[in-house]
Short mmCIF file of C-alpha atoms in Angstrom, two decimals:
data_model
loop_
_atom_site.label_atom_id
_atom_site.label_comp_id
_atom_site.label_asym_id
_atom_site.label_seq_id
_atom_site.Cartn_x
_atom_site.Cartn_y
_atom_site.Cartn_z
CA MET A 1 -0.21 0.02 -0.05
CA ALA A 2 1.32 3.29 -1.19
CA ILE A 3 2.30 5.85 1.74
CA ASN A 4 1.88 9.41 1.18
CA ILE A 5 4.27 11.40 3.26
CA ARG A 6 4.39 14.96 1.47
CA ALA A 7 1.91 16.94 1.84
CA THR A 8 1.62 17.31 -2.07
CA HIS A 9 -0.99 15.74 -4.16
CA LEU A 10 -3.95 16.01 -6.32
CA GLU A 11 -7.52 15.66 -5.30
CA ILE A 12 -9.94 14.28 -7.70
CA SER A 13 -13.56 15.40 -6.70
CA ARG A 14 -15.92 12.38 -7.55
CA ARG A 15 -18.57 15.51 -6.97
CA ALA A 16 -17.72 17.61 -10.01
CA LEU A 17 -17.13 14.87 -11.86
CA ALA A 18 -20.68 13.47 -11.50
CA GLN A 19 -21.83 16.90 -12.33
CA ASN A 20 -20.17 17.00 -15.47
CA ILE A 21 -21.49 13.44 -16.69
CA THR A 22 -24.96 15.06 -15.85
CA TYR A 23 -24.72 18.29 -17.81
CA VAL A 24 -23.18 15.94 -20.78
CA ARG A 25 -26.09 13.65 -20.90
CA GLU A 26 -28.51 17.12 -20.51
CA VAL A 27 -26.68 19.00 -23.37
CA SER A 28 -26.37 16.54 -25.74
CA GLY A 29 -28.70 13.73 -25.36
CA ALA A 30 -26.67 11.05 -25.27
CA LYS A 31 -27.42 7.70 -24.43
CA LYS A 32 -23.76 6.41 -24.07
CA ILE A 33 -20.70 8.37 -23.10
CA PHE A 34 -17.46 6.83 -23.59
CA PHE A 35 -14.89 8.85 -21.15
CA ALA A 36 -11.52 9.55 -22.70
CA VAL A 37 -8.91 8.71 -19.90
CA LYS A 38 -5.98 8.20 -22.17
CA SER A 39 -2.69 9.71 -20.82
CA ASN A 40 -3.13 8.77 -17.23
CA ALA A 41 -6.54 10.18 -17.26
CA TYR A 42 -5.32 13.83 -18.79
CA GLY A 43 -2.93 13.71 -15.95
CA HIS A 44 -5.72 13.05 -13.43
CA GLY A 45 -5.01 9.48 -12.38
CA LEU A 46 -6.15 6.40 -14.56
CA ASP A 47 -6.54 4.12 -11.75
CA VAL A 48 -8.37 6.48 -9.42
CA VAL A 49 -10.93 8.35 -12.06
CA ALA A 50 -11.63 5.74 -14.29
CA PRO A 51 -13.27 3.02 -12.02
CA THR A 52 -14.87 6.01 -10.37
CA ALA A 53 -16.45 7.21 -13.19
CA LEU A 54 -17.71 3.89 -14.26
CA ALA A 55 -19.44 3.95 -10.73
CA LEU A 56 -20.93 7.50 -11.66
CA GLY A 57 -22.32 5.82 -14.63
CA VAL A 58 -20.27 6.53 -17.89
CA ASP A 59 -20.94 3.59 -20.24
CA GLY A 60 -17.23 3.09 -21.40
CA LEU A 61 -13.78 4.30 -21.45
CA ALA A 62 -11.66 5.80 -24.49
CA VAL A 63 -7.78 5.15 -24.20
CA ALA A 64 -4.96 5.98 -26.72
CA ILE A 65 -3.02 3.03 -27.04
CA ALA A 66 -3.62 -0.93 -26.40
CA GLU A 67 -1.37 -0.81 -23.23
CA GLU A 68 -3.64 1.72 -21.26
CA ALA A 69 -6.66 -0.71 -22.39
CA LEU A 70 -4.89 -4.01 -21.26
CA HIS A 71 -4.03 -2.06 -18.00
CA LEU A 72 -7.46 -1.03 -17.25
CA ARG A 73 -8.63 -4.73 -17.99
CA SER A 74 -5.81 -5.93 -15.45
CA LEU A 75 -7.64 -3.38 -13.08
CA GLY A 76 -10.52 -5.99 -13.39
CA ILE A 77 -12.74 -3.22 -15.25
CA THR A 78 -15.03 -5.03 -17.39
CA ALA A 79 -16.73 -1.96 -18.83
CA PRO A 80 -16.50 -1.70 -22.81
CA ILE A 81 -13.04 -0.11 -23.60
CA LEU A 82 -12.23 1.75 -26.65
CA ILE A 83 -8.54 2.27 -28.25
CA LEU A 84 -8.92 5.57 -30.04
CA GLY A 85 -4.90 5.41 -31.93
CA HIS A 86 -3.03 3.34 -33.63
CA THR A 87 -2.48 -0.48 -32.72
CA ASP A 88 0.51 -2.65 -34.32
CA SER A 89 -1.55 -5.39 -36.29
CA ASN A 90 0.82 -8.00 -34.92
CA TYR A 91 -0.92 -7.50 -31.44
CA ALA A 92 -4.78 -7.67 -32.58
CA TYR A 93 -4.91 -10.74 -30.81
CA LEU A 94 -4.76 -9.31 -27.49
CA CYS A 95 -7.06 -6.63 -27.87
CA ALA A 96 -9.06 -9.21 -29.03
CA GLU A 97 -8.83 -11.63 -26.13
CA ALA A 98 -9.29 -8.61 -23.97
CA GLU A 99 -12.75 -7.80 -25.64
CA ILE A 100 -11.27 -4.31 -26.26
CA ILE A 101 -12.94 -2.29 -28.93
CA THR A 102 -9.75 -1.45 -31.49
CA THR A 103 -9.88 1.61 -34.17
CA VAL A 104 -8.86 0.53 -37.16
CA PRO A 105 -7.23 2.90 -39.79
CA SER A 106 -7.31 0.89 -43.38
CA LEU A 107 -8.18 -2.14 -45.42
CA ALA A 108 -4.25 -3.24 -45.18
CA TRP A 109 -4.55 -3.18 -41.32
CA LEU A 110 -7.03 -5.66 -41.36
CA GLU A 111 -5.16 -7.94 -43.78
CA ALA A 112 -2.15 -7.84 -41.28
CA ALA A 113 -4.23 -8.62 -38.38
CA GLN A 114 -6.44 -11.32 -39.87
CA PRO A 115 -3.65 -14.53 -39.55
CA GLN A 116 -2.98 -13.33 -36.18
CA LEU A 117 -6.05 -13.34 -35.18
CA GLU A 118 -6.99 -16.86 -37.10
CA ALA A 119 -3.73 -18.29 -35.51
CA HIS A 120 -4.94 -17.60 -31.93
CA ASN A 121 -8.72 -18.23 -32.47
CA GLN A 122 -9.92 -14.50 -31.74
CA LYS A 123 -12.51 -12.21 -32.86
CA LEU A 124 -11.80 -8.40 -32.88
CA LEU A 125 -14.17 -5.99 -32.29
CA VAL A 126 -13.31 -3.40 -35.22
CA SER A 127 -14.13 0.54 -35.19
CA LEU A 128 -13.60 1.92 -38.59
CA ALA A 129 -11.80 5.22 -38.75
CA ILE A 130 -12.94 7.54 -41.43
CA ASP A 131 -10.32 10.12 -41.67
CA THR A 132 -12.32 13.43 -42.89
CA GLY A 133 -9.65 15.83 -42.21
CA MET A 134 -8.03 15.54 -39.09
CA ASN A 135 -5.37 13.76 -41.33
CA ARG A 136 -3.67 11.42 -38.48
CA ILE A 137 -5.08 7.94 -39.11
CA GLY A 138 -8.23 6.41 -40.93
CA ILE A 139 -9.95 5.51 -44.34
CA ARG A 140 -10.52 8.54 -46.55
CA THR A 141 -12.55 6.98 -49.44
CA LYS A 142 -16.13 5.37 -49.65
CA GLU A 143 -14.21 2.80 -51.59
CA GLU A 144 -11.85 1.85 -49.18
CA LEU A 145 -14.73 1.70 -46.53
CA LEU A 146 -16.79 -0.49 -48.52
CA ALA A 147 -13.38 -2.83 -49.13
CA ALA A 148 -12.93 -2.95 -45.49
CA ILE A 149 -16.35 -3.75 -44.43
CA GLU A 150 -16.42 -6.45 -47.16
CA TYR A 151 -13.42 -7.78 -45.47
CA ILE A 152 -14.58 -8.03 -41.91
CA ASN A 153 -17.88 -9.72 -43.21
CA THR A 154 -15.80 -12.19 -45.39
CA HIS A 155 -13.76 -12.92 -42.53
CA SER A 156 -16.49 -12.78 -39.78
CA ALA A 157 -14.75 -15.57 -37.76
CA ASN A 158 -11.85 -12.98 -36.66
CA PHE A 159 -13.47 -9.71 -37.09
CA GLU A 160 -17.13 -8.15 -36.09
CA TRP A 161 -17.65 -4.43 -37.17
CA TYR A 162 -18.68 -2.65 -34.04
CA GLY A 163 -17.89 1.11 -34.52
CA LEU A 164 -17.49 3.63 -36.95
CA MET A 165 -16.01 6.78 -36.07
CA THR A 166 -14.56 10.16 -37.35
CA HIS A 167 -12.90 13.13 -35.44
CA PHE A 168 -13.20 16.60 -35.94
CA ALA A 169 -10.18 18.84 -35.83
CA THR A 170 -11.96 22.25 -35.07
CA ALA A 171 -15.07 21.55 -33.26
CA ASP A 172 -14.38 24.01 -30.42
CA VAL A 173 -13.62 27.18 -32.20
CA PRO A 174 -15.80 29.67 -33.22
CA GLU A 175 -15.05 29.24 -37.24
CA THR A 176 -17.08 26.46 -38.31
CA SER A 177 -16.36 25.94 -42.18
CA TYR A 178 -13.63 23.49 -41.52
CA PHE A 179 -15.89 21.64 -39.03
CA HIS A 180 -18.46 21.69 -41.90
CA LYS A 181 -16.04 20.56 -44.42
CA GLN A 182 -15.17 17.45 -42.13
CA LEU A 183 -19.12 16.81 -41.29
CA ASN A 184 -19.90 16.74 -45.39
CA ARG A 185 -17.29 14.57 -45.82
CA TRP A 186 -18.38 12.10 -43.41
CA HIS A 187 -22.08 12.29 -44.91
CA ALA A 188 -20.45 11.94 -48.30
CA ILE A 189 -18.67 8.70 -47.34
CA VAL A 190 -21.13 7.20 -44.93
CA ASP A 191 -25.05 8.29 -45.58
CA ASP A 192 -25.76 5.49 -48.01
CA LEU A 193 -24.06 2.67 -46.32
CA PRO A 194 -26.53 -0.27 -46.17
CA LYS A 195 -26.03 -0.79 -42.71
CA LEU A 196 -24.34 0.87 -39.67
CA PRO A 197 -22.41 -0.66 -36.83
CA PRO A 198 -24.16 -0.43 -33.32
CA MET A 199 -21.56 2.53 -32.02
CA VAL A 200 -21.27 5.23 -34.40
CA HIS A 201 -19.33 8.08 -32.32
CA VAL A 202 -18.12 11.23 -33.70
CA ALA A 203 -18.65 13.52 -31.18
CA ASN A 204 -15.51 14.41 -29.18
CA SER A 205 -15.63 17.14 -26.47
CA GLY A 206 -16.24 20.17 -28.85
CA ALA A 207 -19.04 18.34 -31.22
CA THR A 208 -20.79 17.36 -28.22
CA LEU A 209 -20.91 20.85 -26.58
CA TYR A 210 -21.19 23.20 -29.29
CA HIS A 211 -22.77 20.71 -32.45
CA HIS A 212 -24.94 18.48 -30.93
CA THR A 213 -28.03 19.33 -33.08
CA GLU A 214 -25.65 18.55 -36.19
CA VAL A 215 -23.90 15.03 -35.43
CA PRO A 216 -24.99 11.59 -33.87
CA THR A 217 -25.07 12.05 -30.26
CA GLU A 218 -26.34 8.24 -29.23
CA TYR A 219 -22.73 7.64 -28.42
CA VAL A 220 -20.23 10.52 -27.28
CA ARG A 221 -16.77 10.31 -26.63
CA VAL A 222 -15.65 13.01 -24.29
CA GLY A 223 -12.36 14.07 -22.24
CA SER A 224 -12.21 17.87 -21.62
CA LEU A 225 -16.10 18.31 -20.60
CA LEU A 226 -15.61 15.80 -17.77
CA TYR A 227 -12.63 16.91 -16.58
CA GLY A 228 -14.63 20.40 -15.89
CA TRP A 229 -12.67 22.42 -18.90
CA GLU A 230 -14.91 24.24 -21.43
CA PRO A 231 -13.37 23.00 -24.45
CA SER A 232 -12.82 26.59 -26.48
CA GLY A 233 -11.28 27.95 -23.65
CA LYS A 234 -14.49 29.80 -22.58
CA ILE A 235 -14.55 31.55 -26.01
CA LEU A 236 -17.96 29.74 -27.01
CA THR A 237 -19.49 29.61 -23.49
CA ASP A 238 -18.43 30.88 -20.03
CA GLY A 239 -18.31 27.13 -18.94
CA HIS A 240 -20.21 27.98 -15.53
CA ASN A 241 -21.69 24.23 -15.82
CA LEU A 242 -18.31 22.48 -15.49
CA GLN A 243 -16.46 21.68 -12.44
CA PRO A 244 -12.99 21.16 -12.68
CA ILE A 245 -12.25 17.83 -10.88
CA GLY A 246 -8.49 18.26 -10.21
CA GLY A 247 -7.06 20.43 -7.17
CA LEU A 248 -3.46 20.58 -7.01
CA TYR A 249 -2.50 21.46 -3.14
CA SER A 250 1.14 21.03 -0.68
CA ALA A 251 2.00 22.90 2.35
CA LEU A 252 4.57 24.69 3.71
CA SER A 253 7.67 22.60 4.81
CA PHE A 254 9.82 25.30 6.05
CA VAL A 255 9.88 28.70 6.87
CA LYS A 256 12.76 31.44 7.13
CA GLU A 257 13.40 35.16 7.32
CA ILE A 258 16.53 36.31 4.99
CA PRO A 259 18.16 39.61 4.90
CA ALA A 260 18.07 41.87 1.88
CA GLY A 261 20.57 40.95 -0.82
CA GLU A 262 20.21 37.22 -0.71
CA GLY A 263 19.76 34.96 -3.57
CA ILE A 264 17.00 32.41 -3.73
CA SER A 265 17.31 29.06 -5.39
CA TYR A 266 19.73 27.97 -8.14
CA GLY A 267 21.25 31.00 -10.36
CA HIS A 268 20.21 33.32 -7.90
CA THR A 269 17.56 34.89 -10.25
CA TYR A 270 15.42 36.38 -7.37
CA ILE A 271 17.30 38.74 -4.56
CA SER A 272 15.71 39.77 -1.86
CA ALA A 273 15.02 43.71 -1.97
CA THR A 274 14.30 44.06 2.05
CA ASN A 275 14.11 41.43 4.78
CA GLU A 276 11.54 38.90 3.51
CA TRP A 277 10.04 35.98 4.78
CA ILE A 278 10.23 32.70 2.54
CA GLY A 279 8.80 29.58 2.63
CA THR A 280 9.23 26.47 1.09
CA ILE A 281 7.09 24.13 -0.51
CA PRO A 282 7.55 20.37 -1.20
CA ILE A 283 6.98 20.30 -5.17
CA GLY A 284 8.96 21.33 -8.37
CA TYR A 285 9.46 20.18 -11.76
CA GLY A 286 10.22 16.80 -10.76
CA ASP A 287 6.73 16.41 -10.21
CA GLY A 288 5.63 17.94 -13.64
CA LEU A 289 5.34 21.97 -12.17
CA PRO A 290 6.80 23.78 -15.58
CA ILE A 291 9.62 26.04 -14.54
CA GLN A 292 7.88 28.71 -16.53
CA LEU A 293 6.07 29.27 -12.86
CA GLN A 294 8.28 31.27 -11.51
CA GLY A 295 6.59 34.76 -10.38
CA PHE A 296 3.00 32.92 -10.39
CA GLU A 297 1.43 33.91 -6.90
CA VAL A 298 0.24 30.30 -5.32
CA LEU A 299 -2.31 30.78 -2.47
CA VAL A 300 -0.56 30.32 1.17
CA GLY A 301 -3.65 29.95 3.51
CA GLU A 302 -5.62 32.76 2.21
CA GLU A 303 -2.29 34.91 0.82
CA ARG A 304 -1.55 35.42 -2.79
CA CYS A 305 2.27 34.65 -2.42
CA PRO A 306 4.65 34.63 -5.24
CA ILE A 307 7.09 32.22 -6.61
CA VAL A 308 10.87 33.66 -6.33
CA GLY A 309 13.61 31.74 -7.34
CA GLU A 310 13.94 28.98 -9.88
CA ILE A 311 11.81 26.11 -9.36
CA ALA A 312 13.96 23.08 -8.44
CA MET A 313 13.46 19.44 -9.11
CA ASP A 314 11.82 18.51 -5.79
CA GLN A 315 11.11 21.99 -3.80
CA LEU A 316 10.50 25.65 -4.68
CA MET A 317 10.12 28.94 -2.61
CA VAL A 318 7.59 31.82 -2.22
CA ARG A 319 7.87 35.23 -0.55
CA LEU A 320 5.38 35.26 2.48
CA PRO A 321 3.79 38.47 3.70
CA LYS A 322 4.53 37.42 7.22
CA GLU A 323 6.01 34.73 9.14
CA MET A 324 3.54 31.76 8.59
CA PRO A 325 3.43 28.55 10.22
CA VAL A 326 4.97 25.40 8.72
CA GLY A 327 2.06 22.97 7.49
CA THR A 328 0.05 26.08 6.11
CA LYS A 329 -2.05 24.53 3.11
CA VAL A 330 -0.64 25.63 -0.21
CA THR A 331 -3.10 25.96 -3.11
CA PHE A 332 -1.79 25.71 -6.63
CA ILE A 333 -5.56 24.72 -8.37
CA GLY A 334 -8.34 24.83 -6.09
CA GLN A 335 -10.10 27.03 -3.87
CA THR A 336 -10.01 28.37 -0.27
CA ALA A 337 -12.35 30.02 1.95
CA THR A 338 -11.96 33.34 0.15
CA ASP A 339 -9.86 32.62 -2.93
CA SER A 340 -9.06 30.36 -5.58
CA ILE A 341 -6.75 29.67 -8.45
CA ASP A 342 -8.32 27.84 -11.77
CA ILE A 343 -6.64 25.72 -13.82
CA TRP A 344 -6.66 28.01 -16.80
CA GLU A 345 -4.79 30.86 -14.55
CA ILE A 346 -2.26 28.80 -13.92
CA ALA A 347 -2.16 26.96 -17.28
CA HIS A 348 -1.98 30.33 -19.02
CA TYR A 349 0.53 31.97 -17.05
CA CYS A 350 2.75 29.11 -18.26
CA LYS A 351 1.39 29.84 -22.31
CA LEU A 352 -0.18 26.02 -22.02
CA GLU A 353 -4.07 24.91 -22.13
CA PRO A 354 -5.42 23.06 -19.01
CA TRP A 355 -4.96 19.70 -20.77
CA ASN A 356 -1.29 20.19 -21.25
CA PHE A 357 -0.62 21.67 -18.16
CA MET A 358 -2.33 18.60 -16.09
CA ASN A 359 -0.27 16.16 -18.51
CA LEU A 360 2.75 17.26 -17.21
CA LEU A 361 2.09 16.12 -13.66
CA THR A 362 3.95 13.15 -12.76
CA SER A 363 3.07 9.74 -10.95
CA ARG A 364 4.93 11.28 -7.72
CA VAL A 365 2.13 13.53 -7.17
CA PRO A 366 -0.43 11.35 -5.23
CA ARG A 367 -3.89 11.53 -6.66
CA VAL A 368 -6.53 11.28 -3.92
CA LEU A 369 -10.56 11.00 -4.41
CA VAL A 370 -12.60 13.30 -2.06
CA ASP A 371 -16.07 14.09 -1.61
#
């Protein structure tokens, strides 16, 4: 059992996650929600977030790579799992064995995977990817799509056509012409198919929130919405219906008074102008904090205090307004009784977006489920 000795930790709010799930269902009318928990649940902690979300009613989980899907199965999770990214066809049999829905980008992939599946006597759940303009992976023409479907049907002992998807590149920006270009390409390829699979999924967070009247939403696959982040950066809506689920906290580990002219941390990029109270906090770039946060004001108790000196691997220092007790709570992201720092404030200070910032947090920061 892991022991958490440092005060540094990331709190995951069950209540906020539940609220966001309810909101997504209400705004989109989705019957099935697949929660994107790739990249360690966008930095929030896969092992904490995934089972919590399933207990709160999401219908499936979406990951980027096969290793993430297999890890979820190792936790005992039996809910549907969808791999969104590319999987080496040589390992299709492992996905089939674990009953993982696998994104397939081409007829050639099917042809390469089939002998492996046959040799292992396995049947793969296939989600065919249509590339309408993201230009990462996927089928680009109706002819190739029809050929892939025919191949699946011909080799029904090894494949089941379970899903059909595309991914919108600009669903979360005010200018919608490229979104509609992709949507038109989708309709041109898909509309007259004689049969569709059970799981048609095109709505990412942006499409779910802003275009739910234009796209199929029986299945939605959402990430940022459930983490509590408005995908456009509060340009298209103010995001007041969303609650960020992650709060980053620590505490003062050492407090001292220094005279004027003293340098703080490596390189002495900060020199005290007068006698100053300095607090040390046990968190650094080894925990994923960007070094660009130097100068950012964190909440020590209820006081906004700037980070002074270079952020080191394991510790950083702040200038305090007065002597404050060791153990005083420090808030990097979250609320206090009188103030708050939201993810947008701290991420934008580093010229990052919330999803970029949270993905930096390393496994050394414990993820703790609260409320």
